[in-house]
XYZ file of C-alpha atoms in Angstrom:
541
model
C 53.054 44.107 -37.910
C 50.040 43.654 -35.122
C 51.084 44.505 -32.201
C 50.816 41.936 -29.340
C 48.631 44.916 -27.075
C 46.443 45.231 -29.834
C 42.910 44.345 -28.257
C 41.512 42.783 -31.594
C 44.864 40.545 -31.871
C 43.650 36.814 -32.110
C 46.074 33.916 -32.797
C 46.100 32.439 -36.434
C 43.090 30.226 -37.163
C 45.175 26.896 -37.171
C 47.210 27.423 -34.323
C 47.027 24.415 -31.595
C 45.302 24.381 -28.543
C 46.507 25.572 -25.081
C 47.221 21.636 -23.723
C 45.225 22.253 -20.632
C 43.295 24.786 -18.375
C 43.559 24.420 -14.914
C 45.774 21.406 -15.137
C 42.770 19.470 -16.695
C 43.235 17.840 -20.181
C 40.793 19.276 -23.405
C 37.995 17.800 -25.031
C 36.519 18.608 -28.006
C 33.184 17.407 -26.892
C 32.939 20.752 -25.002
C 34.433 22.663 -28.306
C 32.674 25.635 -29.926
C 33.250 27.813 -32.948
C 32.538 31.691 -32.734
C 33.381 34.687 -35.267
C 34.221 38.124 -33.887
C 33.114 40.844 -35.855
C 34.577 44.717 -35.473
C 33.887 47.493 -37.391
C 36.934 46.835 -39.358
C 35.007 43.272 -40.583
C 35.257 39.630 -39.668
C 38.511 39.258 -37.944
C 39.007 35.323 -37.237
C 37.475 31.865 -36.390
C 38.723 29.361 -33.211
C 37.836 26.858 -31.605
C 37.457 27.264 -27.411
C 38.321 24.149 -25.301
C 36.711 23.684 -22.307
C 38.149 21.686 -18.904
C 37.029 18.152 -19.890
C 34.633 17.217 -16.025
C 35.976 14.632 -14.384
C 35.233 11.162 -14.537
C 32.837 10.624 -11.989
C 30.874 13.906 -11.860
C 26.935 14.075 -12.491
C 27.613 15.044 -16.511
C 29.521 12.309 -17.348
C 27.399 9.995 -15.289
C 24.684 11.175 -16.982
C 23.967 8.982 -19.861
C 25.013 5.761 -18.538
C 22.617 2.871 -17.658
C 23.061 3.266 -13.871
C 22.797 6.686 -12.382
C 23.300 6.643 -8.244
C 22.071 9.895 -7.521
C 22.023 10.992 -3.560
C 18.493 11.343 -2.095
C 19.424 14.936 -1.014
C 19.109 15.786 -5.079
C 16.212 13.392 -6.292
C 13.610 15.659 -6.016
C 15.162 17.881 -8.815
C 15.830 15.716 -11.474
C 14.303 15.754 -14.344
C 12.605 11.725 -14.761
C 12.406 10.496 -19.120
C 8.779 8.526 -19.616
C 10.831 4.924 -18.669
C 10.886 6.478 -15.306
C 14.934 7.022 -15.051
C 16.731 10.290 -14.358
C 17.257 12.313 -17.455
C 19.110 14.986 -16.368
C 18.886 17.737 -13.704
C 15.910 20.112 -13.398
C 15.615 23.650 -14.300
C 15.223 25.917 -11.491
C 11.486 26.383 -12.350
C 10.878 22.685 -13.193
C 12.793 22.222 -9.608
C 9.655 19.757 -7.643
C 9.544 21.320 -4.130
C 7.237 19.317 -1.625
C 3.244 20.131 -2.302
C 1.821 21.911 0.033
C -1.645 21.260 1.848
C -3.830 22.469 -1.086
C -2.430 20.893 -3.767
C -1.877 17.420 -2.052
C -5.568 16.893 -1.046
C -6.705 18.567 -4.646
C -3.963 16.066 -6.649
C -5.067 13.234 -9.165
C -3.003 10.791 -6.584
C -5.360 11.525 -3.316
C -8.456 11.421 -6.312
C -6.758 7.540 -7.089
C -6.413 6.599 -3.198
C -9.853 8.439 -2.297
C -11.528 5.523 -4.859
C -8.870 3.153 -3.453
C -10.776 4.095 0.095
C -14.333 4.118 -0.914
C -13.682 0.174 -3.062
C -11.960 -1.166 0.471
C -15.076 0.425 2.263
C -17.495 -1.613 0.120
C -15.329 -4.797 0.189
C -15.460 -4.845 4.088
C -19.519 -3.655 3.863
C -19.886 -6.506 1.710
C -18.427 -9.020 4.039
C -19.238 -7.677 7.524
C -23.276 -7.939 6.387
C -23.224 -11.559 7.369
C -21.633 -10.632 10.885
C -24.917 -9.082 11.394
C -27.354 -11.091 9.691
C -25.806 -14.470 11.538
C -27.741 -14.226 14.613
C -31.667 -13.947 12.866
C -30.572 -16.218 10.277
C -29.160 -18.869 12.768
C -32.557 -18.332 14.997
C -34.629 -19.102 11.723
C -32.070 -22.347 10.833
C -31.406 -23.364 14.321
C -27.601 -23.177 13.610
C -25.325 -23.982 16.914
C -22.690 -21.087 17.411
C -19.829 -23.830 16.007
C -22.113 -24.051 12.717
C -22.768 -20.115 12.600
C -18.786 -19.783 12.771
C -18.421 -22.250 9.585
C -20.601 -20.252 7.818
C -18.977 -16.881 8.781
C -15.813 -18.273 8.019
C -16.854 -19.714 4.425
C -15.616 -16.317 2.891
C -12.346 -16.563 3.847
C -12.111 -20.022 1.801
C -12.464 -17.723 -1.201
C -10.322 -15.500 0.420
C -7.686 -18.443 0.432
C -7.261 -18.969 -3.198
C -7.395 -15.921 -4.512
C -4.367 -13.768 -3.139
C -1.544 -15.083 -4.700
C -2.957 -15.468 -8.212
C -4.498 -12.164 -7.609
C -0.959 -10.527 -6.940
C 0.766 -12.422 -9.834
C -2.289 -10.704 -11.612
C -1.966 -7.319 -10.059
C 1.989 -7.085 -10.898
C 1.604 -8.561 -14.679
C -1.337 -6.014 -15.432
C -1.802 -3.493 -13.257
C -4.029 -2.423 -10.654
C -6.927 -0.795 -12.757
C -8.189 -3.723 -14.393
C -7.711 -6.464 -11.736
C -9.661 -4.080 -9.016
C -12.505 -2.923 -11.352
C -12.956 -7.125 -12.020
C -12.478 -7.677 -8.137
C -14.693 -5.177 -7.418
C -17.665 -6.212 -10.255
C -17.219 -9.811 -8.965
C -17.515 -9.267 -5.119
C -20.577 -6.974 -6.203
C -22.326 -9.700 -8.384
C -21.710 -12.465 -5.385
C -22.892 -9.864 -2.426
C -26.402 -8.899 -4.976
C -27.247 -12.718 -5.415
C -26.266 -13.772 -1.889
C -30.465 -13.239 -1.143
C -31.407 -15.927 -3.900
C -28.646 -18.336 -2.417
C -29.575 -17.856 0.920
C -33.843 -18.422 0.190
C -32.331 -21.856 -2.450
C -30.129 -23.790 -0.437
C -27.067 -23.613 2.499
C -24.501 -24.859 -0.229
C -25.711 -21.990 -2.315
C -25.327 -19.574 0.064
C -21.544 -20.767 0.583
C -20.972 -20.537 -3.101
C -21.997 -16.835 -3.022
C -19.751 -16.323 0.501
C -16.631 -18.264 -1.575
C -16.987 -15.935 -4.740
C -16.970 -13.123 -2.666
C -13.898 -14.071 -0.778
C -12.390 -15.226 -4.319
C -12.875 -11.829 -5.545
C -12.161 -9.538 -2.393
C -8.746 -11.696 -2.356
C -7.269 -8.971 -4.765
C -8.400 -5.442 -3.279
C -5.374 -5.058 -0.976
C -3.009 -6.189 -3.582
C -4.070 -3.929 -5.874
C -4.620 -1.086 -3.605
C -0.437 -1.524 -2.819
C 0.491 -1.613 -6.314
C -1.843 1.600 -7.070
C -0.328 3.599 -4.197
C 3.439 2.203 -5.643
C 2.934 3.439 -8.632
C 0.961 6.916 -7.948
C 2.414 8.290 -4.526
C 6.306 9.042 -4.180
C 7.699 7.230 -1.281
C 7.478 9.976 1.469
C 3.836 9.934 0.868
C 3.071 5.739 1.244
C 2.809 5.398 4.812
C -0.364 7.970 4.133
C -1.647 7.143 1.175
C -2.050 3.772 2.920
C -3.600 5.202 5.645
C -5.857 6.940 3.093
C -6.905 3.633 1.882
C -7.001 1.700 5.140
C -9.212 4.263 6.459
C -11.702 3.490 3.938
C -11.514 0.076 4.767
C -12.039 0.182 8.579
C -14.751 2.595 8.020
C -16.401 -0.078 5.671
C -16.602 -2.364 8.692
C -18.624 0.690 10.777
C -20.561 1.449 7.624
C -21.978 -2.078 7.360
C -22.112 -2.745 10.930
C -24.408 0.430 11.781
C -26.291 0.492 8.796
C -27.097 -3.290 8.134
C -29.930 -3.148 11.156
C -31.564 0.007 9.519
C -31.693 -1.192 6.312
C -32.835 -4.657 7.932
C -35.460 -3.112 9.375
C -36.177 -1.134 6.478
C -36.027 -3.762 3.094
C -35.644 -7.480 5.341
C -32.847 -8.953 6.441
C -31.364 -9.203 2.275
C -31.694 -5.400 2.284
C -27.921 -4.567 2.912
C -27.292 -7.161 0.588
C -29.036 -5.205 -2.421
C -27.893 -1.864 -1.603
C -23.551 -2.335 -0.861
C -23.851 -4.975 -4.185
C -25.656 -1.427 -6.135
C -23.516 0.912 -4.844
C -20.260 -1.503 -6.028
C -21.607 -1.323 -9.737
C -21.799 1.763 -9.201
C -18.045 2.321 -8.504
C -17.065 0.235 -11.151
C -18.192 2.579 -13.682
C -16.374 5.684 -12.379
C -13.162 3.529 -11.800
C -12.883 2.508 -15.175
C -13.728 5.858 -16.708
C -11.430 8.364 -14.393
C -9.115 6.006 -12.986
C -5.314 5.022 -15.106
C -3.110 2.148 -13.483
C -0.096 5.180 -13.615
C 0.331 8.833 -13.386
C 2.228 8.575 -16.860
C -1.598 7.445 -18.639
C -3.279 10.419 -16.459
C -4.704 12.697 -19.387
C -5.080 15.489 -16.839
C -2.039 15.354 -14.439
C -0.501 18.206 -14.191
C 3.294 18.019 -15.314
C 4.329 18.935 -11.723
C 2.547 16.394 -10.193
C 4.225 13.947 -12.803
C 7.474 15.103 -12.001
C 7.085 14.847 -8.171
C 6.066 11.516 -8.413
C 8.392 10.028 -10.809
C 11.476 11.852 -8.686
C 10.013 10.673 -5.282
C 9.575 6.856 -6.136
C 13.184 5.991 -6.088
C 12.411 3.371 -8.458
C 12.054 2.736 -12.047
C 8.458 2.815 -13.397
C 6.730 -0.997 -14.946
C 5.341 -1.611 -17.434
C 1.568 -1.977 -17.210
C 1.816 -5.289 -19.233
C 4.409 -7.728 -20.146
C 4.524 -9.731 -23.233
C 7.048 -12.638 -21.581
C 4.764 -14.668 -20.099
C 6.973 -16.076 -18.162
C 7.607 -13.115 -16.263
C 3.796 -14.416 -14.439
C 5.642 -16.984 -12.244
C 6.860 -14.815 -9.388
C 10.987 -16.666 -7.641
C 9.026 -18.129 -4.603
C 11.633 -20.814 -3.595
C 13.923 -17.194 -3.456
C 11.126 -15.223 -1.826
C 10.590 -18.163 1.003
C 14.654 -17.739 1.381
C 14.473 -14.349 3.026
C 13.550 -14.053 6.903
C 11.755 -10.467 5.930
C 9.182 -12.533 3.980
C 8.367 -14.389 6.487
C 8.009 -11.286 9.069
C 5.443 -10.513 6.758
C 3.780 -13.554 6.561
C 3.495 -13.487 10.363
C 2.632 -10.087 10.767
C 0.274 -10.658 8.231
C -1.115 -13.777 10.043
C -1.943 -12.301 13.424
C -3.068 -8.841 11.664
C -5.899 -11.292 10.319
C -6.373 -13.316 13.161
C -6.864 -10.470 15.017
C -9.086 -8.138 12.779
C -11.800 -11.239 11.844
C -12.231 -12.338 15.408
C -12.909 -8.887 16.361
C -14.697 -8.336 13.402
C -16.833 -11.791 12.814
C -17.643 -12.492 16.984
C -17.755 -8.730 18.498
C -21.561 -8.424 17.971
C -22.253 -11.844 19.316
C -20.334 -11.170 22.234
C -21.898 -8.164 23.151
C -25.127 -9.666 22.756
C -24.828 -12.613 24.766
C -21.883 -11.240 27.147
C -24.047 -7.894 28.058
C -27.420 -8.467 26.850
C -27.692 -5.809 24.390
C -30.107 -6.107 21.420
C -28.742 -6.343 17.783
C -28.847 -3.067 16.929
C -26.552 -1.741 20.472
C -24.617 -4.807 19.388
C -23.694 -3.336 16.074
C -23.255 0.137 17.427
C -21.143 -0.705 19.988
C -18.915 -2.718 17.381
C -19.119 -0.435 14.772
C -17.594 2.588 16.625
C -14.125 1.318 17.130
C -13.864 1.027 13.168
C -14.591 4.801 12.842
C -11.926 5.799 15.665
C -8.925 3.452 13.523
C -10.109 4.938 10.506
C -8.788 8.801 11.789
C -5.856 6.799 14.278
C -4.747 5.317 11.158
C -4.129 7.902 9.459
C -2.239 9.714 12.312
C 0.261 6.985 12.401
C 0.535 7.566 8.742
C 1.443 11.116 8.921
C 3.963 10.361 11.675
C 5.441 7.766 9.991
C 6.384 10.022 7.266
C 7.192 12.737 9.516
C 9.728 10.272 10.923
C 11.439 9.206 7.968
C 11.639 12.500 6.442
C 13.706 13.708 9.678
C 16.192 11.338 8.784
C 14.799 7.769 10.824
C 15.750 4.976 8.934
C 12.741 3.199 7.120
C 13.317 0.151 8.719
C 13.204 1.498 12.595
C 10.144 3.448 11.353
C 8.360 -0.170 10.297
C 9.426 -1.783 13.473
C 8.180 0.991 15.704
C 4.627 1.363 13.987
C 3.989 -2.414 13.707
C 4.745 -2.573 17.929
C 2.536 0.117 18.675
C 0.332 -2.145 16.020
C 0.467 -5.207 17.795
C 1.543 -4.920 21.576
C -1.051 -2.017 22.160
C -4.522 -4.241 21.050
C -2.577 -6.704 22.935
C -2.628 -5.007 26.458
C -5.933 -3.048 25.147
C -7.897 -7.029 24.754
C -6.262 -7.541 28.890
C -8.459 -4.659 29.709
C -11.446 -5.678 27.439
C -11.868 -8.931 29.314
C -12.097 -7.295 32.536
C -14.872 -4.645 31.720
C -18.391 -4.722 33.567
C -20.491 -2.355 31.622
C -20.840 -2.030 27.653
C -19.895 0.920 27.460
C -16.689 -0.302 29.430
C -15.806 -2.449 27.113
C -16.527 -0.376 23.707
C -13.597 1.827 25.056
C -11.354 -0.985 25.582
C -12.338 -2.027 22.087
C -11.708 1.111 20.756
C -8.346 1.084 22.019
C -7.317 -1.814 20.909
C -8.780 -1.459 17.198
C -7.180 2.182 17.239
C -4.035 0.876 17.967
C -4.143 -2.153 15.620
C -4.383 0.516 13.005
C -0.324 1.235 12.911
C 0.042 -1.802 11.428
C -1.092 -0.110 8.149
C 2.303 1.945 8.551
C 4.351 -0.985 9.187
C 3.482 -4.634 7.606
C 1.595 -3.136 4.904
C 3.706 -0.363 3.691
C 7.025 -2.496 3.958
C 5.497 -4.828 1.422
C 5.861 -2.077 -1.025
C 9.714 -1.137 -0.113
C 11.415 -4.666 0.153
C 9.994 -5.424 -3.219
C 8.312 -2.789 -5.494
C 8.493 -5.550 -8.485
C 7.018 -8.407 -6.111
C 4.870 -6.361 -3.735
C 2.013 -8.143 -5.536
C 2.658 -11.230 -5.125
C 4.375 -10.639 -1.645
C 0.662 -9.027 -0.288
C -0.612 -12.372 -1.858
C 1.530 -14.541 0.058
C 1.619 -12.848 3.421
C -2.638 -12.473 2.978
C -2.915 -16.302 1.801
C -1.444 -16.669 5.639
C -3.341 -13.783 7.006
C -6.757 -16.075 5.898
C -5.265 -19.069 7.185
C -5.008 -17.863 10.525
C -8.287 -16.119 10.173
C -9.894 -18.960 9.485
C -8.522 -20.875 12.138
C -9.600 -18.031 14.680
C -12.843 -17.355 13.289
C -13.716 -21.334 12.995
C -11.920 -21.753 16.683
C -13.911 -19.041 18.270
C -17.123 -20.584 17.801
C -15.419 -24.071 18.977
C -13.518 -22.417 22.485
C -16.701 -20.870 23.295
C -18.819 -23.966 23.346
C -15.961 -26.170 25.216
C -15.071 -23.282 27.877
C -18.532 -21.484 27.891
C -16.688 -17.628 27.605
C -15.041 -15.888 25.104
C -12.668 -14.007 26.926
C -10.105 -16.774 27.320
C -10.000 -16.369 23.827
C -9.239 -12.832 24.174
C -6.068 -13.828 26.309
C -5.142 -16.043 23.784
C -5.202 -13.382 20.825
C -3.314 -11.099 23.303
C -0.601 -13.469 23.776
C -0.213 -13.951 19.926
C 0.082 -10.089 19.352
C 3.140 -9.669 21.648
C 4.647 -12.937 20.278
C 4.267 -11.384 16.742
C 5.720 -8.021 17.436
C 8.526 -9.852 18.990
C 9.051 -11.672 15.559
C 8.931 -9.041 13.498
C 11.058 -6.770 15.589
C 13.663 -9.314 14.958
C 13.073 -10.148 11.162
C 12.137 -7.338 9.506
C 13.879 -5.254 7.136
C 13.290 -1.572 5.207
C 16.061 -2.810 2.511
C 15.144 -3.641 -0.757
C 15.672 -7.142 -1.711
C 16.448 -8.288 -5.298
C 14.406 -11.298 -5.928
C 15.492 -11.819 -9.166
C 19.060 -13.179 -8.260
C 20.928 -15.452 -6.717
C 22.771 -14.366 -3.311
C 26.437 -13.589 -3.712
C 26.621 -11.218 -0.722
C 25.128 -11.808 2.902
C 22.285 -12.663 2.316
C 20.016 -10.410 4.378
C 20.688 -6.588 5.267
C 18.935 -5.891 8.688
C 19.116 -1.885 9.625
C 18.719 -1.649 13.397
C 17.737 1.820 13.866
C-alpha cells in the first residue's frame, strides 16, 4: 500500500478534477498533460486545471472584434498587419517613446521632410506671380483691380479641385494623388512663359491648372502624416510640413528678383517647374502611401506607429466604388465641420491677402523697390516656418501631460487667430519699413498655430474623412481668398489705402476664434451613421 507521505504518490490517472481553485470554476482550455519520470520509471499522467480568467480581463478580450484597450497600455501592444491589437508585447518588443536620434533619422520625418520640400514648391510656384505682377502690369497697363483678377485666377483652380482631390486622397492614398498634383502644378508653372508671351486667356489657363492641381497638396499631406506619424507626433509632423510650406512663400519671394534679374522675368518660372520634376521622381521611387509598404522600416518604428495611431489602418484602395461618395448631408450636420470650414475660411483670407498684396503695399505704401519689397515680405515666412513648429512641439507637450485634445485645438487656433489680429492693429500704424516688417512678422508668426489647431483637428474628428473634410473646409478657405484677394484690389481703389483693409481682416480673425472656440471639438465623429445619441460631444477643457 503507498503511503499517503510518499513524495512520488500521484492520484490515479482518471480521477476527477479538484471543482475549483481559488473559488474560480476550471477550464480545460487552460489544461495540460505532463509525465513525471523517477528513477523508479514513468510514474503517471494528469491533466492540470488552471483558474479559468474572468470574463472581462485582457485574455479573454483578446480575440474579439472590439478590443477597448486604455491609452496608458497602447504603446505595448503588439498591432496584426490590419492594424488591430493582437495581443500584448514582449518586454523587448515593448515600443518606448523614440528618442531625439532616432525620430529625426526615422522613415516618418524622411516622408514629412518630402511632404515639406512638395508644399515649399507648391507655394514657390504660386507666389512667382506676386512678384512678377507689378513689371508685367507696367508692360500691359493693368489697373490694380485687373492685377488682383489675375492674381486671384489661381485660386479658381484652387476652387474645384479640393473636394474631388480629398475623395481622391482617401480612396487611393496619398502617394499617387501628390506625385500627380505635384507633376501637374509643375507642367502648368514650366509653360506659364509661353501663355503669358500667347495670350491673357492663356495665361489664366496655366494660373487655373495650377490651382486645379495644388488643390490636393494639403489633403494629401494630412492623410500622409495620418497614416505615418502616431498621434502624439501630428501636431509636429504638421508643423514639419507647414514649415516647408511657409518657407516656400520666402523661397519664391526672395529668389524670384534674382533669378529675374538673372534669366527675365519667366526665369523663376523655369527653375521651381524643374526642380518639381525633379521631386516627382524621388517621391515615387522612396516614398510608400503607409509604413506597412516601407521595405526598409525598421520593425520598431512599425510597431510605434501602428500602437500610437489609435486607429485602425485603410486600405490604400477600395474596390466598392461607392465608398468614393463621402456622407456630406451628415458631415454638413455637425457644428465641428463647420468650425473648420470657418477656421479654414479666414486662415485663407488671411494668408493670400498677406501673401498676394504685401509686396505691393510696401512698394507703393513706403517706396521701396521690388526687390526690398520682396525681402521685406519674404522674411515673415521664414520666422512662421521655425514659430510653427514651436507650437507644434508644445502642442504635443500639452496633450501628452494629460490636456485634453480638444482644449489643446482651441488654445493653438486663438493664439492662431487673435494674435495676427492685434499684430495687423500695429501693422497699420507703423512709419518706417522696417516698422512694419516686425509687425508683419508677428502677425505671420503667430498665424502659424493654426497649423496645430484647424489643421491637425481635421485628422482627429475624422481619420476616414479627413480627406474629404480638408477638401471641404479648403473649397471655403479659396472662397474667401478669393473674395479678399479680388476685394483688396477693389477697397484700395474706392478708399485710396490699404490699411482699412487691414482692420477689416483683424476684425474677422477675432470673430473666427470666437467661432471656433465655441464649435469645435477633439472627439471623433462617426460619419458613417445615423445619430442615436446627442448628437455632438463638446470637451471644454
Amino acid at each position: 500500500m503507498t503511503s499517503l507521505l510518499s513524495p512520488l504518490w500521484r492520484p490515479p490517472l482518471h480521477s476527477p478534477p479538484p471543482p475549483s481553485y481559488f473559488g474560480r470554476p476550471t477550464s480545460s482550455v487552460g489544461s495540460a498533460e505532463f509525465g513525471v519520470s523517477s528513477r523508479f520509471g514513468p510514474i503517471s499522467r494528469r491533466k492540470c486545471f488552471w483558474p479559468e480568467p474572468p470574463p472581462d480581463s485582457l485574455r479573454t478580450r483578446r480575440g474579439r472584434e472590439s478590443v477597448d484597450l486604455k491609452p496608458e497600455f497602447a504603446a505595448r501592444v503588439r498591432v496584426s498587419p490590419s492594424g488591430t491589437p493582437s495581443g500584448p508585447l514582449s518586454h523587448k518588443e515593448a515600443v518606448q517613446a523614440p528618442g531625439f536620434v532616432e525620430f529625426i533619422t526615422s522613415e516618418r520625418v524622411k516622408v514629412v521632410a518630402m511632404l515639406a520640400l512638395a508644399l515649399a514648391l507648391c507655394n514657390a510656384d504660386r507666389v512667382v506671380m506676386s512678384v512678377v505682377i507689378v513689371p508685367l502690369s507696367l508692360s500691359h497697363g493693368w489697373s490694380r483691380s485687373f492685377a488682383g483678377i489675375v492674381q486671384s485666377s489661381f485660386l479658381w483652380g484652387y476652387l474645384i479641385s479640393p473636394i474631388a482631390g480629398g475623395a481622391l486622397v482617401d480612396h487611393y492614398g496619398g502617394k499617387v494623388v501628390m506625385g500627380w498634383g505635384v507633376a501637374l502644378w509643375s507642367l502648368a508653372t514650366l509653360l506659364t512663359p509661353w501663355a503669358a508671351e500667347t495670350s491673357l486667356l492663356s495665361l489664366l489657363a496655366m494660373r487655373v491648372l495650377l490651382g486645379i492641381a495644388e488643390g490636393v497638396a494639403l489633403p494629401c499631406m494630412n492623410k500622409m502624416v495620418a497614416r505615418w506619424f502616431p498621434a502624439a507626433e501630428r501636431a509636429r509632423a504638421v508643423s514639419i510640413a507647414m514649415a516647408g510650406f511657409t518657407l516656400g512663400n520666402a523661397i519664391g519671394l526672395s529668389l524670384s528678383p534674382i533669378l529675374m534679374s538673372q534669366g527675365g522675368i519667366y526665369g523663376p518660372f523655369v527653375i521651381f517647374g524643374l526642380s518639381g520634376f525633379l521631386w516627382v521622381l524621388v517621391w515615387l521611387s522612396a516614398i510608400t502611401s503607409t509604413p506597412d509598404q516601407h521595405p526598409q522600416i525598421s520593425k520598431y518604428e512599425l510597431n510605434y506607429i501602428r500602437s500610437g495611431r489609435h486607429e485602425p489602418s485603410e486600405p490604400v484602395a477600395k474596390s466598392n466604388t461607392s465608398s468614393m461618395i463621402p456622407p456630406f448631408k451628415r458631415m454638413l450636420s455637425k457644428m465641428p465641420t463647420w468650425s473648420l470650414i470657418v477656421a479654414n475660411a479666414m486662415h485663407s483670407w488671411g494668408f493670400f491677402v498677406i501673401l498676394s498684396w504685401m509686396p505691393i503695399y510696401f512698394y507703393s505704401a513706403y517706396h521701396v523697390d521690388l526687390r526690398q519689397a520682396a525681402w521685406y515680405s519674404a522674411v515673415p515666412w521664414s520666422v512662421m516656418a521655425f514659430v510653427g513648429y514651436l507650437g507644434g512641439m508644445w502642442s504635443d507637450l500639452l496633450i501628452q501631460g494629460g490636456t485634453s485634445i480638444s482644449l489643446t485645438r482651441k488654445l493653438m487656433q486663438s493664439i492662431g487667430f487673435i494674435g495676427p489680429g492685434i499684430a495687423l492693429i500695429g501693422l497699420t500704424t507703423a512709419k518706417q519699413p522696417s516698422i512694419a516688417s516686425a509687425w508683419l512678422t508677428l502677425a505671420i508668426g503667430l498665424k502659424s498655430f493654426s497649423h496645430s489647431g484647424f489643421l491637425v483637428n481635421l485628422q482627429e474628428i475624422s481619420p476616414k474623412y479627413s480627406g474629404v473634410l480638408h477638401g471641404m473646409s479648403n473649397t471655403a478657405g479659396t472662397l474667401a481668398a478669393i473674395l479678399g484677394t479680388v476685394g483688396a484690389g477693389f477697397f484700395v481703389e474706392l478708399v485710396g489705402s490699404f490699411r482699412g483693409f487691414l482692420l477689416l481682416t483683424s476684425m474677422l480673425y477675432v470673430l473666427a476664434a470666437i467661432f471656433w472656440d465655441i464649435f469645435s471639438s477633439g472627439e471623433r465623429i462617426n460619419f458613417d451613421e445615423t445619430d442615436k445619441v446627442p448628437e455632438i460631444e463638446h470637451i471644454y477643457g
